[in-house]
Amino acid sequence: MSTATPLPTWLTRVGVFDLETTGVDVTADRIVTAHVGVIDRHGREIASRDWLADPGIPIPDSAAAVHGISTAHAREHGRPAREVVSEVTEALAMLFAQGLPIVAYNASYDFSLLAHEARRHGLPELHAPQPVIDPLVIDKAHDRYRRGKRTLSVVAEHYAVVLDAAHEASADAVAAGRVALALARQFELPETAAELHTQQIGWARHQAASLTEYFIKVGRLDPEETLDGSWPLRS
């Protein structure tokens, strides 16, 4: 398909969102850094906010090696986790209230972890966040058989999006937004963000089922196990 495909009108402005955390378990791990911003149709960030939290638990060395934030640094410079969780949730809710779609790469991870953090601190959650744009889900749906990894850095490179500081929340959030714009230029996306949101629910479910089948085949999952395909919040 031609790269001259016009952008849907709802992509004029989109929110971008990313978390860096203590690990990959959405139910138990904690937020370390967060970024919420807005980009225009040219990929320029026109509003942004960053947070550094003291997660209240030690940051494993493996996580610190990824995002560069140590336990000592977070304790000295980070704000209380409850305040950060509250403000990030409120910032996202405000963008949704304005009618902006929010881009998050592997959205079910970020939105699910944020929801569990809100519950942990007795804060209001984002219930059924929408519309959400997940470049990972869209890329897998439209270019299903492309070989190779689907990490943000790999997918950004594939679509000629610059990502100079991978695993920094602000850089990842903006790059994900620009990948979403690149996908919209290369593939024909729905007329409305709401329609795309609904399509992604089905795509994510199908992708999880296919990956479950593969993992069982290669012995990474037991036959009775399944991957959670719920999106954008894991069940």
PDB file of C-alpha atoms in Angstrom:
ATOM      1  CA  MET A   1       0.000   0.000   0.000  1.00  0.00           C
ATOM      2  CA  SER A   2       1.211   3.475  -0.777  1.00  0.00           C
ATOM      3  CA  THR A   3       2.796   5.436   2.043  1.00  0.00           C
ATOM      4  CA  ALA A   4       0.702   8.396   0.841  1.00  0.00           C
ATOM      5  CA  THR A   5      -2.415   7.055   2.580  1.00  0.00           C
ATOM      6  CA  PRO A   6      -4.042  10.109   4.242  1.00  0.00           C
ATOM      7  CA  LEU A   7      -4.226  10.150   8.025  1.00  0.00           C
ATOM      8  CA  PRO A   8      -7.639   9.714   9.651  1.00  0.00           C
ATOM      9  CA  THR A   9      -8.879  13.046  10.991  1.00  0.00           C
ATOM     10  CA  TRP A  10      -8.831  11.771  14.590  1.00  0.00           C
ATOM     11  CA  LEU A  11      -5.029  11.489  14.400  1.00  0.00           C
ATOM     12  CA  THR A  12      -4.673  15.282  14.359  1.00  0.00           C
ATOM     13  CA  ARG A  13      -3.789  15.125  18.058  1.00  0.00           C
ATOM     14  CA  VAL A  14      -3.227  12.020  20.170  1.00  0.00           C
ATOM     15  CA  GLY A  15      -2.112  11.376  23.712  1.00  0.00           C
ATOM     16  CA  VAL A  16       0.984   9.268  24.375  1.00  0.00           C
ATOM     17  CA  PHE A  17       1.629   7.234  27.508  1.00  0.00           C
ATOM     18  CA  ASP A  18       4.408   5.026  28.850  1.00  0.00           C
ATOM     19  CA  LEU A  19       5.569   3.572  32.160  1.00  0.00           C
ATOM     20  CA  GLU A  20       8.931   2.259  33.306  1.00  0.00           C
ATOM     21  CA  THR A  21       8.565  -0.090  36.228  1.00  0.00           C
ATOM     22  CA  THR A  22      10.147  -2.478  38.719  1.00  0.00           C
ATOM     23  CA  GLY A  23       9.313  -5.518  36.582  1.00  0.00           C
ATOM     24  CA  VAL A  24       6.852  -7.147  34.201  1.00  0.00           C
ATOM     25  CA  ASP A  25       4.161  -8.441  36.585  1.00  0.00           C
ATOM     26  CA  VAL A  26       1.226  -6.043  36.225  1.00  0.00           C
ATOM     27  CA  THR A  27      -0.317  -7.197  39.513  1.00  0.00           C
ATOM     28  CA  ALA A  28       2.757  -6.853  41.736  1.00  0.00           C
ATOM     29  CA  ASP A  29       5.283  -4.521  40.132  1.00  0.00           C
ATOM     30  CA  ARG A  30       5.353  -0.752  40.603  1.00  0.00           C
ATOM     31  CA  ILE A  31       5.749   2.447  38.629  1.00  0.00           C
ATOM     32  CA  VAL A  32       9.192   4.057  38.610  1.00  0.00           C
ATOM     33  CA  THR A  33       8.799   6.660  35.855  1.00  0.00           C
ATOM     34  CA  ALA A  34       5.828   7.776  33.762  1.00  0.00           C
ATOM     35  CA  HIS A  35       5.211  10.046  30.814  1.00  0.00           C
ATOM     36  CA  VAL A  36       1.950  11.463  29.464  1.00  0.00           C
ATOM     37  CA  GLY A  37       2.007  13.804  26.502  1.00  0.00           C
ATOM     38  CA  VAL A  38       0.239  14.979  23.361  1.00  0.00           C
ATOM     39  CA  ILE A  39       1.635  14.884  19.825  1.00  0.00           C
ATOM     40  CA  ASP A  40       0.300  16.510  16.675  1.00  0.00           C
ATOM     41  CA  ARG A  41      -0.190  14.925  13.243  1.00  0.00           C
ATOM     42  CA  HIS A  42       3.478  15.621  12.412  1.00  0.00           C
ATOM     43  CA  GLY A  43       4.716  13.723  15.479  1.00  0.00           C
ATOM     44  CA  ARG A  44       5.729  16.865  17.363  1.00  0.00           C
ATOM     45  CA  GLU A  45       5.098  16.763  21.091  1.00  0.00           C
ATOM     46  CA  ILE A  46       3.035  19.800  22.028  1.00  0.00           C
ATOM     47  CA  ALA A  47       2.383  19.003  25.707  1.00  0.00           C
ATOM     48  CA  SER A  48       4.037  16.662  28.167  1.00  0.00           C
ATOM     49  CA  ARG A  49       4.543  15.730  31.784  1.00  0.00           C
ATOM     50  CA  ASP A  50       6.999  13.337  33.441  1.00  0.00           C
ATOM     51  CA  TRP A  51       6.992  11.671  36.847  1.00  0.00           C
ATOM     52  CA  LEU A  52       9.609   9.906  38.946  1.00  0.00           C
ATOM     53  CA  ALA A  53       8.207   7.800  41.774  1.00  0.00           C
ATOM     54  CA  ASP A  54       9.650   6.157  44.831  1.00  0.00           C
ATOM     55  CA  PRO A  55       7.943   2.800  44.231  1.00  0.00           C
ATOM     56  CA  GLY A  56       8.141   1.821  47.896  1.00  0.00           C
ATOM     57  CA  ILE A  57       9.984  -1.414  47.110  1.00  0.00           C
ATOM     58  CA  PRO A  58      13.540  -2.099  45.943  1.00  0.00           C
ATOM     59  CA  ILE A  59      14.075  -1.763  42.200  1.00  0.00           C
ATOM     60  CA  PRO A  60      15.663  -5.001  40.971  1.00  0.00           C
ATOM     61  CA  ASP A  61      19.040  -4.632  39.307  1.00  0.00           C
ATOM     62  CA  SER A  62      17.597  -6.172  36.139  1.00  0.00           C
ATOM     63  CA  ALA A  63      14.963  -3.420  35.930  1.00  0.00           C
ATOM     64  CA  ALA A  64      17.434  -0.664  36.785  1.00  0.00           C
ATOM     65  CA  ALA A  65      19.688  -1.912  33.997  1.00  0.00           C
ATOM     66  CA  VAL A  66      16.836  -1.344  31.547  1.00  0.00           C
ATOM     67  CA  HIS A  67      15.602   2.114  32.551  1.00  0.00           C
ATOM     68  CA  GLY A  68      18.578   3.420  34.494  1.00  0.00           C
ATOM     69  CA  ILE A  69      16.799   4.262  37.775  1.00  0.00           C
ATOM     70  CA  SER A  70      18.274   2.723  40.914  1.00  0.00           C
ATOM     71  CA  THR A  71      16.528   2.214  44.237  1.00  0.00           C
ATOM     72  CA  ALA A  72      18.729   4.878  45.837  1.00  0.00           C
ATOM     73  CA  HIS A  73      17.964   7.416  43.113  1.00  0.00           C
ATOM     74  CA  ALA A  74      14.215   6.782  43.281  1.00  0.00           C
ATOM     75  CA  ARG A  75      14.186   7.087  47.067  1.00  0.00           C
ATOM     76  CA  GLU A  76      16.146  10.334  47.008  1.00  0.00           C
ATOM     77  CA  HIS A  77      14.473  12.062  44.064  1.00  0.00           C
ATOM     78  CA  GLY A  78      11.163  10.277  43.526  1.00  0.00           C
ATOM     79  CA  ARG A  79       7.791  11.446  44.783  1.00  0.00           C
ATOM     80  CA  PRO A  80       5.480   9.242  46.868  1.00  0.00           C
ATOM     81  CA  ALA A  81       4.013   6.509  44.688  1.00  0.00           C
ATOM     82  CA  ARG A  82       0.431   7.308  45.670  1.00  0.00           C
ATOM     83  CA  GLU A  83       0.757  10.894  44.424  1.00  0.00           C
ATOM     84  CA  VAL A  84       2.311   9.787  41.136  1.00  0.00           C
ATOM     85  CA  VAL A  85      -0.332   7.121  40.493  1.00  0.00           C
ATOM     86  CA  SER A  86      -3.099   9.619  41.214  1.00  0.00           C
ATOM     87  CA  GLU A  87      -1.654  12.295  38.939  1.00  0.00           C
ATOM     88  CA  VAL A  88      -0.907   9.934  36.047  1.00  0.00           C
ATOM     89  CA  THR A  89      -4.441   8.530  36.222  1.00  0.00           C
ATOM     90  CA  GLU A  90      -5.927  12.027  36.320  1.00  0.00           C
ATOM     91  CA  ALA A  91      -3.788  13.173  33.370  1.00  0.00           C
ATOM     92  CA  LEU A  92      -4.964  10.256  31.242  1.00  0.00           C
ATOM     93  CA  ALA A  93      -8.584  10.733  32.291  1.00  0.00           C
ATOM     94  CA  MET A  94      -8.354  14.395  31.253  1.00  0.00           C
ATOM     95  CA  LEU A  95      -7.097  13.486  27.771  1.00  0.00           C
ATOM     96  CA  PHE A  96      -9.844  10.893  27.319  1.00  0.00           C
ATOM     97  CA  ALA A  97     -12.396  13.481  28.484  1.00  0.00           C
ATOM     98  CA  GLN A  98     -11.140  15.810  25.748  1.00  0.00           C
ATOM     99  CA  GLY A  99     -11.825  13.078  23.188  1.00  0.00           C
ATOM    100  CA  LEU A 100      -8.180  12.284  22.478  1.00  0.00           C
ATOM    101  CA  PRO A 101      -7.131   8.721  21.694  1.00  0.00           C
ATOM    102  CA  ILE A 102      -4.120   7.628  23.749  1.00  0.00           C
ATOM    103  CA  VAL A 103      -1.252   5.700  22.206  1.00  0.00           C
ATOM    104  CA  ALA A 104       0.551   3.140  24.362  1.00  0.00           C
ATOM    105  CA  TYR A 105       2.830   0.424  23.017  1.00  0.00           C
ATOM    106  CA  ASN A 106       1.702  -2.911  24.468  1.00  0.00           C
ATOM    107  CA  ALA A 107      -1.117  -0.955  26.082  1.00  0.00           C
ATOM    108  CA  SER A 108      -2.489  -3.836  28.138  1.00  0.00           C
ATOM    109  CA  TYR A 109       0.718  -3.809  30.183  1.00  0.00           C
ATOM    110  CA  ASP A 110       0.777  -0.093  31.014  1.00  0.00           C
ATOM    111  CA  PHE A 111      -2.945   0.365  31.615  1.00  0.00           C
ATOM    112  CA  SER A 112      -3.221  -2.856  33.655  1.00  0.00           C
ATOM    113  CA  LEU A 113      -0.248  -2.045  35.869  1.00  0.00           C
ATOM    114  CA  LEU A 114      -1.597   1.465  36.442  1.00  0.00           C
ATOM    115  CA  ALA A 115      -4.981   0.003  37.421  1.00  0.00           C
ATOM    116  CA  HIS A 116      -3.382  -2.348  39.946  1.00  0.00           C
ATOM    117  CA  GLU A 117      -1.342   0.529  41.370  1.00  0.00           C
ATOM    118  CA  ALA A 118      -4.541   2.557  41.800  1.00  0.00           C
ATOM    119  CA  ARG A 119      -6.190  -0.330  43.660  1.00  0.00           C
ATOM    120  CA  ARG A 120      -3.103  -0.765  45.824  1.00  0.00           C
ATOM    121  CA  HIS A 121      -3.307   2.869  46.949  1.00  0.00           C
ATOM    122  CA  GLY A 122      -7.090   3.048  47.218  1.00  0.00           C
ATOM    123  CA  LEU A 123      -7.395   5.475  44.291  1.00  0.00           C
ATOM    124  CA  PRO A 124      -9.997   5.747  41.517  1.00  0.00           C
ATOM    125  CA  GLU A 125      -9.104   3.658  38.474  1.00  0.00           C
ATOM    126  CA  LEU A 126      -9.452   4.339  34.787  1.00  0.00           C
ATOM    127  CA  HIS A 127     -12.433   2.130  34.046  1.00  0.00           C
ATOM    128  CA  ALA A 128     -12.561   0.830  30.460  1.00  0.00           C
ATOM    129  CA  PRO A 129     -10.058   3.358  29.059  1.00  0.00           C
ATOM    130  CA  GLN A 130     -10.880   4.235  25.460  1.00  0.00           C
ATOM    131  CA  PRO A 131     -10.117   4.961  22.737  1.00  0.00           C
ATOM    132  CA  VAL A 132      -6.641   3.446  22.989  1.00  0.00           C
ATOM    133  CA  ILE A 133      -4.216   2.964  20.096  1.00  0.00           C
ATOM    134  CA  ASP A 134      -1.697   0.142  20.487  1.00  0.00           C
ATOM    135  CA  PRO A 135       0.915   0.101  17.686  1.00  0.00           C
ATOM    136  CA  LEU A 136       2.025  -3.388  18.747  1.00  0.00           C
ATOM    137  CA  VAL A 137      -1.436  -4.861  18.205  1.00  0.00           C
ATOM    138  CA  ILE A 138      -1.988  -2.924  14.962  1.00  0.00           C
ATOM    139  CA  ASP A 139       1.409  -3.868  13.527  1.00  0.00           C
ATOM    140  CA  LYS A 140       0.838  -7.566  14.269  1.00  0.00           C
ATOM    141  CA  ALA A 141      -2.613  -7.405  12.691  1.00  0.00           C
ATOM    142  CA  HIS A 142      -1.526  -5.676   9.480  1.00  0.00           C
ATOM    143  CA  ASP A 143       1.897  -7.302   8.993  1.00  0.00           C
ATOM    144  CA  ARG A 144       1.272 -10.625  10.674  1.00  0.00           C
ATOM    145  CA  TYR A 145       3.951 -12.702   8.961  1.00  0.00           C
ATOM    146  CA  ARG A 146       6.907 -10.321   9.202  1.00  0.00           C
ATOM    147  CA  ARG A 147       9.789 -12.113  10.885  1.00  0.00           C
ATOM    148  CA  GLY A 148      11.701 -10.749  13.838  1.00  0.00           C
ATOM    149  CA  LYS A 149      11.003  -9.220  17.213  1.00  0.00           C
ATOM    150  CA  ARG A 150       8.188  -6.753  17.858  1.00  0.00           C
ATOM    151  CA  THR A 151       9.824  -4.675  20.572  1.00  0.00           C
ATOM    152  CA  LEU A 152       9.272  -0.938  20.293  1.00  0.00           C
ATOM    153  CA  SER A 153      12.865  -0.299  19.216  1.00  0.00           C
ATOM    154  CA  VAL A 154      12.679  -2.907  16.440  1.00  0.00           C
ATOM    155  CA  VAL A 155       9.255  -1.789  15.204  1.00  0.00           C
ATOM    156  CA  ALA A 156      10.259   1.886  15.352  1.00  0.00           C
ATOM    157  CA  GLU A 157      13.283   1.138  13.181  1.00  0.00           C
ATOM    158  CA  HIS A 158      11.107  -0.822  10.741  1.00  0.00           C
ATOM    159  CA  TYR A 159       8.861   2.212  10.256  1.00  0.00           C
ATOM    160  CA  ALA A 160      11.802   4.671  10.171  1.00  0.00           C
ATOM    161  CA  VAL A 161      10.926   6.252  13.517  1.00  0.00           C
ATOM    162  CA  VAL A 162      13.900   7.526  15.506  1.00  0.00           C
ATOM    163  CA  LEU A 163      14.174   6.199  19.075  1.00  0.00           C
ATOM    164  CA  ASP A 164      17.369   7.488  20.635  1.00  0.00           C
ATOM    165  CA  ALA A 165      16.709   6.653  24.306  1.00  0.00           C
ATOM    166  CA  ALA A 166      14.815   3.373  24.432  1.00  0.00           C
ATOM    167  CA  HIS A 167      13.331   2.474  27.831  1.00  0.00           C
ATOM    168  CA  GLU A 168      13.080   6.092  28.894  1.00  0.00           C
ATOM    169  CA  ALA A 169       9.370   6.739  29.421  1.00  0.00           C
ATOM    170  CA  SER A 170       9.252  10.008  27.490  1.00  0.00           C
ATOM    171  CA  ALA A 171      11.240   8.698  24.517  1.00  0.00           C
ATOM    172  CA  ASP A 172       9.227   5.475  24.341  1.00  0.00           C
ATOM    173  CA  ALA A 173       5.893   7.277  24.604  1.00  0.00           C
ATOM    174  CA  VAL A 174       6.681   9.730  21.809  1.00  0.00           C
ATOM    175  CA  ALA A 175       8.187   7.016  19.592  1.00  0.00           C
ATOM    176  CA  ALA A 176       5.058   4.903  20.044  1.00  0.00           C
ATOM    177  CA  GLY A 177       2.951   7.864  18.959  1.00  0.00           C
ATOM    178  CA  ARG A 178       5.089   8.364  15.870  1.00  0.00           C
ATOM    179  CA  VAL A 179       4.884   4.650  15.039  1.00  0.00           C
ATOM    180  CA  ALA A 180       1.085   4.961  15.242  1.00  0.00           C
ATOM    181  CA  LEU A 181       1.251   7.807  12.703  1.00  0.00           C
ATOM    182  CA  ALA A 182       3.509   5.716  10.466  1.00  0.00           C
ATOM    183  CA  LEU A 183       1.086   2.790  10.638  1.00  0.00           C
ATOM    184  CA  ALA A 184      -1.789   5.080   9.685  1.00  0.00           C
ATOM    185  CA  ARG A 185       0.162   6.282   6.656  1.00  0.00           C
ATOM    186  CA  GLN A 186       1.014   2.766   5.515  1.00  0.00           C
ATOM    187  CA  PHE A 187      -2.208   0.923   6.276  1.00  0.00           C
ATOM    188  CA  GLU A 188      -5.833   1.905   5.983  1.00  0.00           C
ATOM    189  CA  LEU A 189      -7.126   2.430   9.519  1.00  0.00           C
ATOM    190  CA  PRO A 190     -10.798   2.949  10.467  1.00  0.00           C
ATOM    191  CA  GLU A 191     -12.577   6.263  10.104  1.00  0.00           C
ATOM    192  CA  THR A 192     -12.935   6.651  13.879  1.00  0.00           C
ATOM    193  CA  ALA A 193     -10.716   5.942  16.861  1.00  0.00           C
ATOM    194  CA  ALA A 194     -13.651   4.164  18.525  1.00  0.00           C
ATOM    195  CA  GLU A 195     -13.886   1.707  15.635  1.00  0.00           C
ATOM    196  CA  LEU A 196     -10.131   1.070  15.753  1.00  0.00           C
ATOM    197  CA  HIS A 197     -10.364   0.504  19.513  1.00  0.00           C
ATOM    198  CA  THR A 198     -13.036  -2.158  18.980  1.00  0.00           C
ATOM    199  CA  GLN A 199     -11.008  -3.862  16.248  1.00  0.00           C
ATOM    200  CA  GLN A 200      -7.948  -4.025  18.494  1.00  0.00           C
ATOM    201  CA  ILE A 201      -9.922  -5.895  21.166  1.00  0.00           C
ATOM    202  CA  GLY A 202     -10.517  -8.694  18.663  1.00  0.00           C
ATOM    203  CA  TRP A 203      -7.015  -8.567  17.224  1.00  0.00           C
ATOM    204  CA  ALA A 204      -5.409  -8.789  20.679  1.00  0.00           C
ATOM    205  CA  ARG A 205      -7.577 -11.764  21.599  1.00  0.00           C
ATOM    206  CA  HIS A 206      -6.680 -13.568  18.376  1.00  0.00           C
ATOM    207  CA  GLN A 207      -2.967 -12.772  18.753  1.00  0.00           C
ATOM    208  CA  ALA A 208      -2.919 -14.140  22.311  1.00  0.00           C
ATOM    209  CA  ALA A 209      -4.678 -17.320  21.175  1.00  0.00           C
ATOM    210  CA  SER A 210      -2.173 -17.827  18.336  1.00  0.00           C
ATOM    211  CA  LEU A 211       0.781 -17.226  20.658  1.00  0.00           C
ATOM    212  CA  THR A 212      -0.707 -19.599  23.230  1.00  0.00           C
ATOM    213  CA  GLU A 213      -0.938 -22.317  20.580  1.00  0.00           C
ATOM    214  CA  TYR A 214       2.673 -21.720  19.554  1.00  0.00           C
ATOM    215  CA  PHE A 215       3.986 -21.707  23.133  1.00  0.00           C
ATOM    216  CA  ILE A 216       2.206 -24.983  23.879  1.00  0.00           C
ATOM    217  CA  LYS A 217       3.676 -26.480  20.720  1.00  0.00           C
ATOM    218  CA  VAL A 218       7.263 -25.546  21.694  1.00  0.00           C
ATOM    219  CA  GLY A 219       6.800 -26.449  25.365  1.00  0.00           C
ATOM    220  CA  ARG A 220       6.786 -22.965  26.877  1.00  0.00           C
ATOM    221  CA  LEU A 221       3.234 -23.428  28.183  1.00  0.00           C
ATOM    222  CA  ASP A 222       1.354 -26.441  29.484  1.00  0.00           C
ATOM    223  CA  PRO A 223      -1.656 -27.511  27.375  1.00  0.00           C
ATOM    224  CA  GLU A 224      -4.108 -26.196  29.980  1.00  0.00           C
ATOM    225  CA  GLU A 225      -2.462 -22.748  30.154  1.00  0.00           C
ATOM    226  CA  THR A 226      -3.519 -19.718  28.125  1.00  0.00           C
ATOM    227  CA  LEU A 227      -2.196 -16.191  27.594  1.00  0.00           C
ATOM    228  CA  ASP A 228      -4.527 -13.393  28.583  1.00  0.00           C
ATOM    229  CA  GLY A 229      -5.750 -11.656  25.438  1.00  0.00           C
ATOM    230  CA  SER A 230      -7.852  -9.056  27.244  1.00  0.00           C
ATOM    231  CA  TRP A 231      -7.143  -5.545  25.945  1.00  0.00           C
ATOM    232  CA  PRO A 232      -6.528  -2.748  26.881  1.00  0.00           C
ATOM    233  CA  LEU A 233      -6.972  -4.021  30.444  1.00  0.00           C
ATOM    234  CA  ARG A 234      -5.974  -7.561  31.331  1.00  0.00           C
ATOM    235  CA  SER A 235      -8.641  -9.555  33.126  1.00  0.00           C
TER     236      SER A 235
END
